[in-house]
Amino acid sequence: MKRALVGAAMAVTMVVPASVAVAAPGKNPVQSIVDSGHAPGALAAVRRDGDERWYVAGKAVPLNGRVRIGSNTKAFLSVVILQLVAEGKVELDGPAQRYVPAVKDKRITVRQLLQHTSGLPEYADKIGLDRIEQVRDRYLRPHDLLDIAMAHPAQFEPGAKFKYTNTNYIVAGLLVQSVTGRPAGEQITDRVIKRLGLRDTYWPVEGEQGLGGKHPRGYSLTDETDPKSPVIDITEMDPSWTWAAGQLVASPADLVTFYRQLQTLLPPAQLADMRKTVATDEPDVRYGLGLLSQDLTCGGVYWGHSGGLHGYLTLAGATDSGRAAAVAQTAAPGLKGDPEGQIKLMKAVIDKTLC
């Protein structure tokens, strides 16, 4: 892919199911992403006042196409664990070691895993992800990822502070498997995806590198530390290195449905636990159990998550009043080598659609 493709944009909008209309020129919220040069394509689903609108911008981007949703997977997994808590099979404030013996510190609780306050070391910055071609075809088992992390010292004392760490959700996935005796992906599928009727959401099978169904191509810088490095098509890759921390594939519309209906999957007590938040490094963002709250400029918050996996960047969430949006970009890291700017723009798009 040439960088010149970034400037060649096409905008499309569709409304389903209550009415069908075409948005007025300049009303496509994702066109700004393509115009910015961060990604060659973008797509979104927005639901307000009973209507759901689908948008795309860029070349060869299908309406409501499937993308890798990265860390949005954490919200799905957290729902499963909180269901197990409600069933009396997991103690939220009990030691994670009870379920996953590889966690050596008995003070680390299940809640701290889901809340990113465990202090566990990060594995993801130790496997060469800054040069994706080193790992795109590499299969890594969950215990491989945990072993990589555990070879390093803890980042801080359990409960001392918030630090976003993917290792927490590798342990959480292993916890689900330990308690249920079944694969984590199967539990997410049966307990969340099927219950909500999410037709474009799935857990890739072991060794699967492609994307099923209609989808846009995903792109990445060869070296994310060098914005001048060549751009590659990274649509096909082995996502095993992210596993329960970020392996799911979904469409924007399915993400809208998930965040709007998440509360139907949990009893009130567990939903309240999921929404008990701690401060993060961002003053307008707080983090619960696999779920973030983001302040809106018009007042209030939305509940959701972001996700970045090579080739795709996503952000989605819903307000308590039922407004919801999901946005995806088809490049990660972004083609301008400015991840902070890329995220800031995506947050602005979500804010505009929900306010």
Tab-separated table of C-alpha atoms in Angstrom:
chain	number	residue	atom	x	y	z
A	1	MET	CA	0.000	0.000	0.000
A	2	LYS	CA	1.235	3.466	-0.890
A	3	ARG	CA	0.781	6.366	1.483
A	4	ALA	CA	-0.963	8.252	-1.334
A	5	LEU	CA	-3.998	6.051	-0.732
A	6	VAL	CA	-4.662	7.936	2.478
A	7	GLY	CA	-5.828	10.979	0.574
A	8	ALA	CA	-8.130	9.111	-1.803
A	9	ALA	CA	-11.317	9.010	0.255
A	10	MET	CA	-14.843	7.816	-0.400
A	11	ALA	CA	-17.626	8.315	2.130
A	12	VAL	CA	-20.728	6.161	2.495
A	13	THR	CA	-23.473	6.097	5.096
A	14	MET	CA	-26.357	3.725	5.712
A	15	VAL	CA	-29.218	3.767	8.202
A	16	VAL	CA	-30.797	0.607	9.656
A	17	PRO	CA	-33.313	-0.631	10.549
A	18	ALA	CA	-35.897	2.008	11.455
A	19	SER	CA	-35.281	4.196	8.428
A	20	VAL	CA	-33.023	4.504	5.434
A	21	ALA	CA	-31.354	7.776	4.525
A	22	VAL	CA	-28.105	9.217	3.268
A	23	ALA	CA	-26.249	11.616	5.539
A	24	ALA	CA	-25.786	15.129	4.252
A	25	PRO	CA	-22.345	15.987	2.829
A	26	GLY	CA	-19.835	16.649	5.577
A	27	LYS	CA	-21.848	14.700	8.149
A	28	ASN	CA	-19.806	11.513	7.973
A	29	PRO	CA	-18.020	11.358	11.358
A	30	VAL	CA	-15.216	9.054	10.195
A	31	GLN	CA	-14.168	11.083	7.148
A	32	SER	CA	-11.942	13.180	9.428
A	33	ILE	CA	-9.913	10.079	10.292
A	34	VAL	CA	-9.042	9.395	6.664
A	35	ASP	CA	-8.458	13.089	5.967
A	36	SER	CA	-6.010	13.223	8.877
A	37	GLY	CA	-3.699	10.696	7.234
A	38	HIS	CA	-3.654	8.381	10.249
A	39	ALA	CA	-5.353	5.534	8.356
A	40	PRO	CA	-6.439	4.760	4.783
A	41	GLY	CA	-9.907	3.722	5.919
A	42	ALA	CA	-12.393	4.039	8.753
A	43	LEU	CA	-15.809	2.682	9.632
A	44	ALA	CA	-18.375	3.213	12.358
A	45	ALA	CA	-21.784	2.340	13.714
A	46	VAL	CA	-23.790	4.910	15.678
A	47	ARG	CA	-27.097	4.319	17.438
A	48	ARG	CA	-29.264	7.199	18.663
A	49	ASP	CA	-32.987	7.751	19.033
A	50	GLY	CA	-33.871	4.313	17.676
A	51	ASP	CA	-31.829	4.610	14.475
A	52	GLU	CA	-28.542	2.915	13.744
A	53	ARG	CA	-26.289	4.505	11.135
A	54	TRP	CA	-23.300	2.854	9.502
A	55	TYR	CA	-20.486	4.932	8.033
A	56	VAL	CA	-17.346	4.220	6.046
A	57	ALA	CA	-14.599	6.368	4.570
A	58	GLY	CA	-11.624	5.422	2.433
A	59	LYS	CA	-11.059	2.847	-0.268
A	60	ALA	CA	-12.434	-0.710	-0.208
A	61	VAL	CA	-14.001	-0.389	3.242
A	62	PRO	CA	-17.233	-2.428	3.484
A	63	LEU	CA	-20.146	-1.155	5.522
A	64	ASN	CA	-20.015	-2.724	8.973
A	65	GLY	CA	-16.977	-4.798	8.065
A	66	ARG	CA	-15.283	-7.051	10.575
A	67	VAL	CA	-12.059	-5.897	12.232
A	68	ARG	CA	-9.758	-7.103	14.985
A	69	ILE	CA	-11.110	-5.355	18.078
A	70	GLY	CA	-8.045	-5.791	20.292
A	71	SER	CA	-8.581	-4.907	23.929
A	72	ASN	CA	-12.349	-4.624	23.604
A	73	THR	CA	-11.930	-8.368	24.173
A	74	LYS	CA	-11.172	-7.530	27.808
A	75	ALA	CA	-14.734	-6.323	28.351
A	76	PHE	CA	-16.125	-9.596	26.964
A	77	LEU	CA	-13.824	-11.656	29.190
A	78	SER	CA	-14.649	-9.584	32.256
A	79	VAL	CA	-18.345	-10.263	31.711
A	80	VAL	CA	-17.637	-14.004	31.714
A	81	ILE	CA	-15.644	-13.806	34.952
A	82	LEU	CA	-18.316	-11.709	36.643
A	83	GLN	CA	-20.916	-14.268	35.571
A	84	LEU	CA	-18.768	-16.922	37.259
A	85	VAL	CA	-18.654	-14.701	40.349
A	86	ALA	CA	-22.459	-14.520	40.325
A	87	GLU	CA	-22.585	-18.311	40.027
A	88	GLY	CA	-20.395	-18.675	43.118
A	89	LYS	CA	-17.533	-20.242	41.163
A	90	VAL	CA	-15.065	-17.355	41.489
A	91	GLU	CA	-14.338	-15.087	44.448
A	92	LEU	CA	-13.754	-11.592	43.095
A	93	ASP	CA	-11.615	-10.518	46.040
A	94	GLY	CA	-10.015	-13.912	46.454
A	95	PRO	CA	-6.441	-14.719	45.397
A	96	ALA	CA	-5.881	-15.226	41.676
A	97	GLN	CA	-3.360	-17.923	42.620
A	98	ARG	CA	-6.247	-20.130	43.756
A	99	TYR	CA	-7.267	-20.490	40.113
A	100	VAL	CA	-3.952	-19.936	38.321
A	101	PRO	CA	-1.047	-21.269	40.430
A	102	ALA	CA	1.513	-19.607	38.136
A	103	VAL	CA	0.615	-16.322	39.847
A	104	LYS	CA	3.158	-16.475	42.657
A	105	ASP	CA	2.027	-13.476	44.697
A	106	LYS	CA	-0.865	-14.622	46.888
A	107	ARG	CA	-1.896	-11.013	47.507
A	108	ILE	CA	-3.052	-10.462	43.905
A	109	THR	CA	-6.834	-10.724	43.680
A	110	VAL	CA	-9.104	-11.474	40.751
A	111	ARG	CA	-10.486	-7.940	40.998
A	112	GLN	CA	-6.975	-6.506	40.680
A	113	LEU	CA	-6.398	-8.518	37.499
A	114	LEU	CA	-9.500	-7.108	35.838
A	115	GLN	CA	-8.802	-3.604	37.163
A	116	HIS	CA	-5.119	-3.498	36.115
A	117	THR	CA	-3.973	-2.909	39.683
A	118	SER	CA	-2.179	-6.239	40.224
A	119	GLY	CA	1.353	-5.041	39.522
A	120	LEU	CA	2.084	-8.062	37.328
A	121	PRO	CA	4.873	-7.508	34.772
A	122	GLU	CA	3.928	-6.850	31.136
A	123	TYR	CA	4.754	-9.477	28.515
A	124	ALA	CA	3.636	-7.544	25.430
A	125	ASP	CA	6.618	-5.190	25.371
A	126	LYS	CA	9.039	-8.121	25.427
A	127	ILE	CA	8.081	-10.081	22.306
A	128	GLY	CA	9.137	-7.710	19.526
A	129	LEU	CA	5.795	-6.105	18.725
A	130	ASP	CA	7.457	-2.867	17.622
A	131	ARG	CA	8.460	-4.805	14.488
A	132	ILE	CA	5.335	-6.820	13.745
A	133	GLU	CA	6.938	-8.951	11.030
A	134	GLN	CA	8.867	-10.684	13.820
A	135	VAL	CA	5.690	-12.094	15.353
A	136	ARG	CA	2.972	-12.038	12.656
A	137	ASP	CA	3.406	-15.758	11.895
A	138	ARG	CA	4.513	-16.851	15.356
A	139	TYR	CA	2.218	-18.993	17.468
A	140	LEU	CA	2.415	-18.379	21.207
A	141	ARG	CA	0.493	-20.355	23.807
A	142	PRO	CA	-1.104	-18.548	26.761
A	143	HIS	CA	1.353	-20.122	29.193
A	144	ASP	CA	4.217	-18.972	26.945
A	145	LEU	CA	3.002	-15.403	27.377
A	146	LEU	CA	2.693	-15.816	31.120
A	147	ASP	CA	6.166	-17.357	31.364
A	148	ILE	CA	7.626	-14.373	29.494
A	149	ALA	CA	5.968	-11.995	31.938
A	150	MET	CA	6.856	-13.909	35.083
A	151	ALA	CA	10.543	-13.906	34.203
A	152	HIS	CA	10.510	-10.214	35.152
A	153	PRO	CA	9.916	-8.427	38.462
A	154	ALA	CA	6.558	-7.018	39.476
A	155	GLN	CA	5.854	-3.445	38.426
A	156	PHE	CA	4.540	-2.450	41.872
A	157	GLU	CA	2.854	-3.817	44.984
A	158	PRO	CA	-0.613	-5.323	44.376
A	159	GLY	CA	-3.301	-2.658	44.620
A	160	ALA	CA	-0.839	0.234	44.778
A	161	LYS	CA	-1.947	1.889	41.547
A	162	PHE	CA	-3.408	1.443	38.062
A	163	LYS	CA	-1.138	0.291	35.242
A	164	TYR	CA	-2.637	-1.049	32.025
A	165	THR	CA	-1.047	-4.490	31.614
A	166	ASN	CA	-2.080	-7.195	29.158
A	167	THR	CA	-0.671	-9.948	31.371
A	168	ASN	CA	-3.636	-9.444	33.704
A	169	TYR	CA	-5.997	-10.709	31.034
A	170	ILE	CA	-3.826	-13.647	30.052
A	171	VAL	CA	-4.157	-14.753	33.673
A	172	ALA	CA	-7.890	-13.958	33.553
A	173	GLY	CA	-8.323	-16.162	30.492
A	174	LEU	CA	-6.469	-19.008	32.191
A	175	LEU	CA	-8.686	-18.489	35.233
A	176	VAL	CA	-11.800	-18.994	33.112
A	177	GLN	CA	-10.364	-22.198	31.695
A	178	SER	CA	-9.368	-23.456	35.146
A	179	VAL	CA	-12.798	-22.836	36.646
A	180	THR	CA	-14.961	-24.034	33.749
A	181	GLY	CA	-12.730	-26.728	32.298
A	182	ARG	CA	-13.424	-25.255	28.863
A	183	PRO	CA	-11.527	-22.895	26.488
A	184	ALA	CA	-11.814	-19.185	27.233
A	185	GLY	CA	-12.924	-18.456	23.663
A	186	GLU	CA	-15.722	-20.991	23.935
A	187	GLN	CA	-16.945	-19.428	27.165
A	188	ILE	CA	-16.973	-15.948	25.606
A	189	THR	CA	-18.841	-17.349	22.617
A	190	ASP	CA	-21.483	-19.201	24.632
A	191	ARG	CA	-21.966	-16.694	27.436
A	192	VAL	CA	-21.764	-13.415	25.503
A	193	ILE	CA	-21.665	-13.662	21.708
A	194	LYS	CA	-24.506	-16.173	21.297
A	195	ARG	CA	-26.642	-14.671	24.053
A	196	LEU	CA	-26.574	-11.263	22.371
A	197	GLY	CA	-26.915	-12.668	18.848
A	198	LEU	CA	-23.686	-11.058	17.630
A	199	ARG	CA	-23.419	-12.440	14.107
A	200	ASP	CA	-20.177	-10.722	13.133
A	201	THR	CA	-18.228	-11.426	16.314
A	202	TYR	CA	-16.034	-14.471	16.754
A	203	TRP	CA	-13.003	-15.908	18.507
A	204	PRO	CA	-10.396	-16.980	15.905
A	205	VAL	CA	-9.546	-20.662	16.120
A	206	GLU	CA	-6.025	-21.738	16.970
A	207	GLY	CA	-3.668	-20.978	14.094
A	208	GLU	CA	-6.204	-18.862	12.152
A	209	GLN	CA	-4.475	-15.883	10.562
A	210	GLY	CA	-7.085	-14.475	8.189
A	211	LEU	CA	-10.340	-12.621	8.848
A	212	GLY	CA	-13.671	-14.233	8.040
A	213	GLY	CA	-16.554	-12.437	6.351
A	214	LYS	CA	-16.441	-9.002	4.753
A	215	HIS	CA	-13.649	-6.863	6.149
A	216	PRO	CA	-11.330	-4.000	5.247
A	217	ARG	CA	-7.615	-4.604	4.877
A	218	GLY	CA	-5.507	-3.568	7.861
A	219	TYR	CA	-2.140	-1.803	7.622
A	220	SER	CA	0.803	-1.107	9.881
A	221	LEU	CA	4.163	0.576	9.880
A	222	THR	CA	6.911	-2.015	9.546
A	223	ASP	CA	8.623	-0.390	12.518
A	224	GLU	CA	6.245	1.455	14.826
A	225	THR	CA	9.142	3.421	16.292
A	226	ASP	CA	9.921	4.898	12.855
A	227	PRO	CA	7.093	6.833	11.128
A	228	LYS	CA	9.113	6.755	7.890
A	229	SER	CA	9.308	2.958	7.806
A	230	PRO	CA	7.462	1.094	5.014
A	231	VAL	CA	3.748	0.382	5.357
A	232	ILE	CA	2.672	-3.265	5.145
A	233	ASP	CA	-0.643	-5.072	4.827
A	234	ILE	CA	-1.019	-6.894	8.149
A	235	THR	CA	-4.565	-8.219	7.674
A	236	GLU	CA	-3.325	-11.791	7.928
A	237	MET	CA	-1.512	-12.460	11.196
A	238	ASP	CA	-1.549	-14.900	14.103
A	239	PRO	CA	-3.279	-13.125	17.025
A	240	SER	CA	-2.219	-15.752	19.565
A	241	TRP	CA	0.215	-13.303	21.145
A	242	THR	CA	-2.749	-11.311	22.432
A	243	TRP	CA	-5.142	-14.217	23.198
A	244	ALA	CA	-7.650	-13.359	25.948
A	245	ALA	CA	-6.280	-9.820	26.145
A	246	GLY	CA	-7.311	-8.924	22.601
A	247	GLN	CA	-8.021	-11.710	20.102
A	248	LEU	CA	-11.690	-11.149	19.189
A	249	VAL	CA	-12.971	-10.083	15.766
A	250	ALA	CA	-16.190	-8.044	15.485
A	251	SER	CA	-18.062	-5.445	13.452
A	252	PRO	CA	-18.832	-1.910	14.674
A	253	ALA	CA	-22.547	-2.728	14.866
A	254	ASP	CA	-21.868	-5.752	17.069
A	255	LEU	CA	-19.761	-3.613	19.396
A	256	VAL	CA	-22.631	-1.128	19.628
A	257	THR	CA	-24.984	-3.965	20.555
A	258	PHE	CA	-22.549	-5.411	23.091
A	259	TYR	CA	-22.013	-2.179	25.008
A	260	ARG	CA	-25.701	-1.209	24.860
A	261	GLN	CA	-26.833	-4.588	26.174
A	262	LEU	CA	-23.941	-5.467	28.474
A	263	GLN	CA	-26.110	-4.827	31.526
A	264	THR	CA	-28.460	-7.648	30.458
A	265	LEU	CA	-25.630	-10.158	30.864
A	266	LEU	CA	-24.957	-9.512	34.561
A	267	PRO	CA	-26.919	-9.341	37.810
A	268	PRO	CA	-27.039	-5.833	39.347
A	269	ALA	CA	-24.353	-6.603	41.953
A	270	GLN	CA	-21.821	-7.749	39.364
A	271	LEU	CA	-22.629	-4.854	37.025
A	272	ALA	CA	-21.982	-2.513	39.945
A	273	ASP	CA	-18.628	-4.223	40.549
A	274	MET	CA	-17.740	-3.822	36.888
A	275	ARG	CA	-18.419	-0.087	37.170
A	276	LYS	CA	-16.391	0.531	40.324
A	277	THR	CA	-13.567	2.560	38.844
A	278	VAL	CA	-10.086	3.755	39.693
A	279	ALA	CA	-8.187	6.721	38.310
A	280	THR	CA	-5.978	6.240	35.245
A	281	ASP	CA	-3.212	8.314	33.691
A	282	GLU	CA	-5.884	10.273	31.795
A	283	PRO	CA	-7.933	12.742	33.874
A	284	ASP	CA	-11.118	12.156	31.859
A	285	VAL	CA	-10.915	8.340	31.926
A	286	ARG	CA	-11.516	5.928	34.797
A	287	TYR	CA	-11.227	2.138	34.700
A	288	GLY	CA	-13.475	-0.514	36.196
A	289	LEU	CA	-13.334	-4.250	35.557
A	290	GLY	CA	-12.584	-4.536	31.843
A	291	LEU	CA	-14.624	-1.404	31.263
A	292	LEU	CA	-13.632	2.259	31.092
A	293	SER	CA	-15.705	5.357	31.700
A	294	GLN	CA	-14.940	8.319	29.453
A	295	ASP	CA	-16.191	11.829	30.190
A	296	LEU	CA	-18.291	13.434	27.454
A	297	THR	CA	-18.006	17.120	26.610
A	298	CYS	CA	-21.802	17.399	26.801
A	299	GLY	CA	-21.860	15.954	30.313
A	300	GLY	CA	-22.016	12.448	31.681
A	301	VAL	CA	-19.916	9.509	30.534
A	302	TYR	CA	-19.990	6.549	28.232
A	303	TRP	CA	-18.919	3.051	29.211
A	304	GLY	CA	-16.746	1.105	26.785
A	305	HIS	CA	-13.216	0.205	25.794
A	306	SER	CA	-10.572	0.825	23.168
A	307	GLY	CA	-8.580	-1.738	21.244
A	308	GLY	CA	-5.415	-1.585	19.194
A	309	LEU	CA	-4.019	-4.568	17.330
A	310	HIS	CA	-1.679	-4.276	14.366
A	311	GLY	CA	-3.827	-3.251	11.408
A	312	TYR	CA	-6.849	-1.967	13.321
A	313	LEU	CA	-7.674	0.536	16.047
A	314	THR	CA	-11.114	0.570	17.671
A	315	LEU	CA	-13.040	2.548	20.263
A	316	ALA	CA	-16.595	1.829	21.343
A	317	GLY	CA	-19.032	2.489	24.135
A	318	ALA	CA	-22.549	3.364	25.239
A	319	THR	CA	-24.242	5.835	27.563
A	320	ASP	CA	-26.795	4.851	30.176
A	321	SER	CA	-29.469	6.469	27.991
A	322	GLY	CA	-28.761	3.998	25.172
A	323	ARG	CA	-26.717	6.148	22.804
A	324	ALA	CA	-23.808	4.091	21.477
A	325	ALA	CA	-21.017	4.289	18.934
A	326	ALA	CA	-18.146	2.180	17.668
A	327	VAL	CA	-15.363	3.469	15.431
A	328	ALA	CA	-12.555	1.547	13.737
A	329	GLN	CA	-9.492	2.654	11.781
A	330	THR	CA	-7.663	0.440	9.313
A	331	ALA	CA	-4.119	1.209	10.425
A	332	ALA	CA	-2.366	0.557	13.712
A	333	PRO	CA	0.107	1.879	14.479
A	334	GLY	CA	-1.171	4.849	12.495
A	335	LEU	CA	0.586	5.817	9.289
A	336	LYS	CA	1.708	9.179	10.688
A	337	GLY	CA	3.584	7.586	13.575
A	338	ASP	CA	1.552	9.667	16.031
A	339	PRO	CA	-0.396	7.235	18.242
A	340	GLU	CA	-1.458	9.924	20.707
A	341	GLY	CA	-2.878	12.062	17.914
A	342	GLN	CA	-4.589	9.039	16.399
A	343	ILE	CA	-6.317	8.145	19.673
A	344	LYS	CA	-7.227	11.778	20.375
A	345	LEU	CA	-8.968	12.060	17.013
A	346	MET	CA	-10.873	8.826	17.540
A	347	LYS	CA	-12.033	9.978	20.976
A	348	ALA	CA	-13.234	13.230	19.414
A	349	VAL	CA	-15.241	11.298	16.820
A	350	ILE	CA	-16.942	9.199	19.502
A	351	ASP	CA	-17.656	12.290	21.605
A	352	LYS	CA	-19.222	14.083	18.648
A	353	THR	CA	-21.481	11.159	17.780
A	354	LEU	CA	-22.705	10.694	21.349
A	355	CYS	CA	-23.219	14.385	22.228
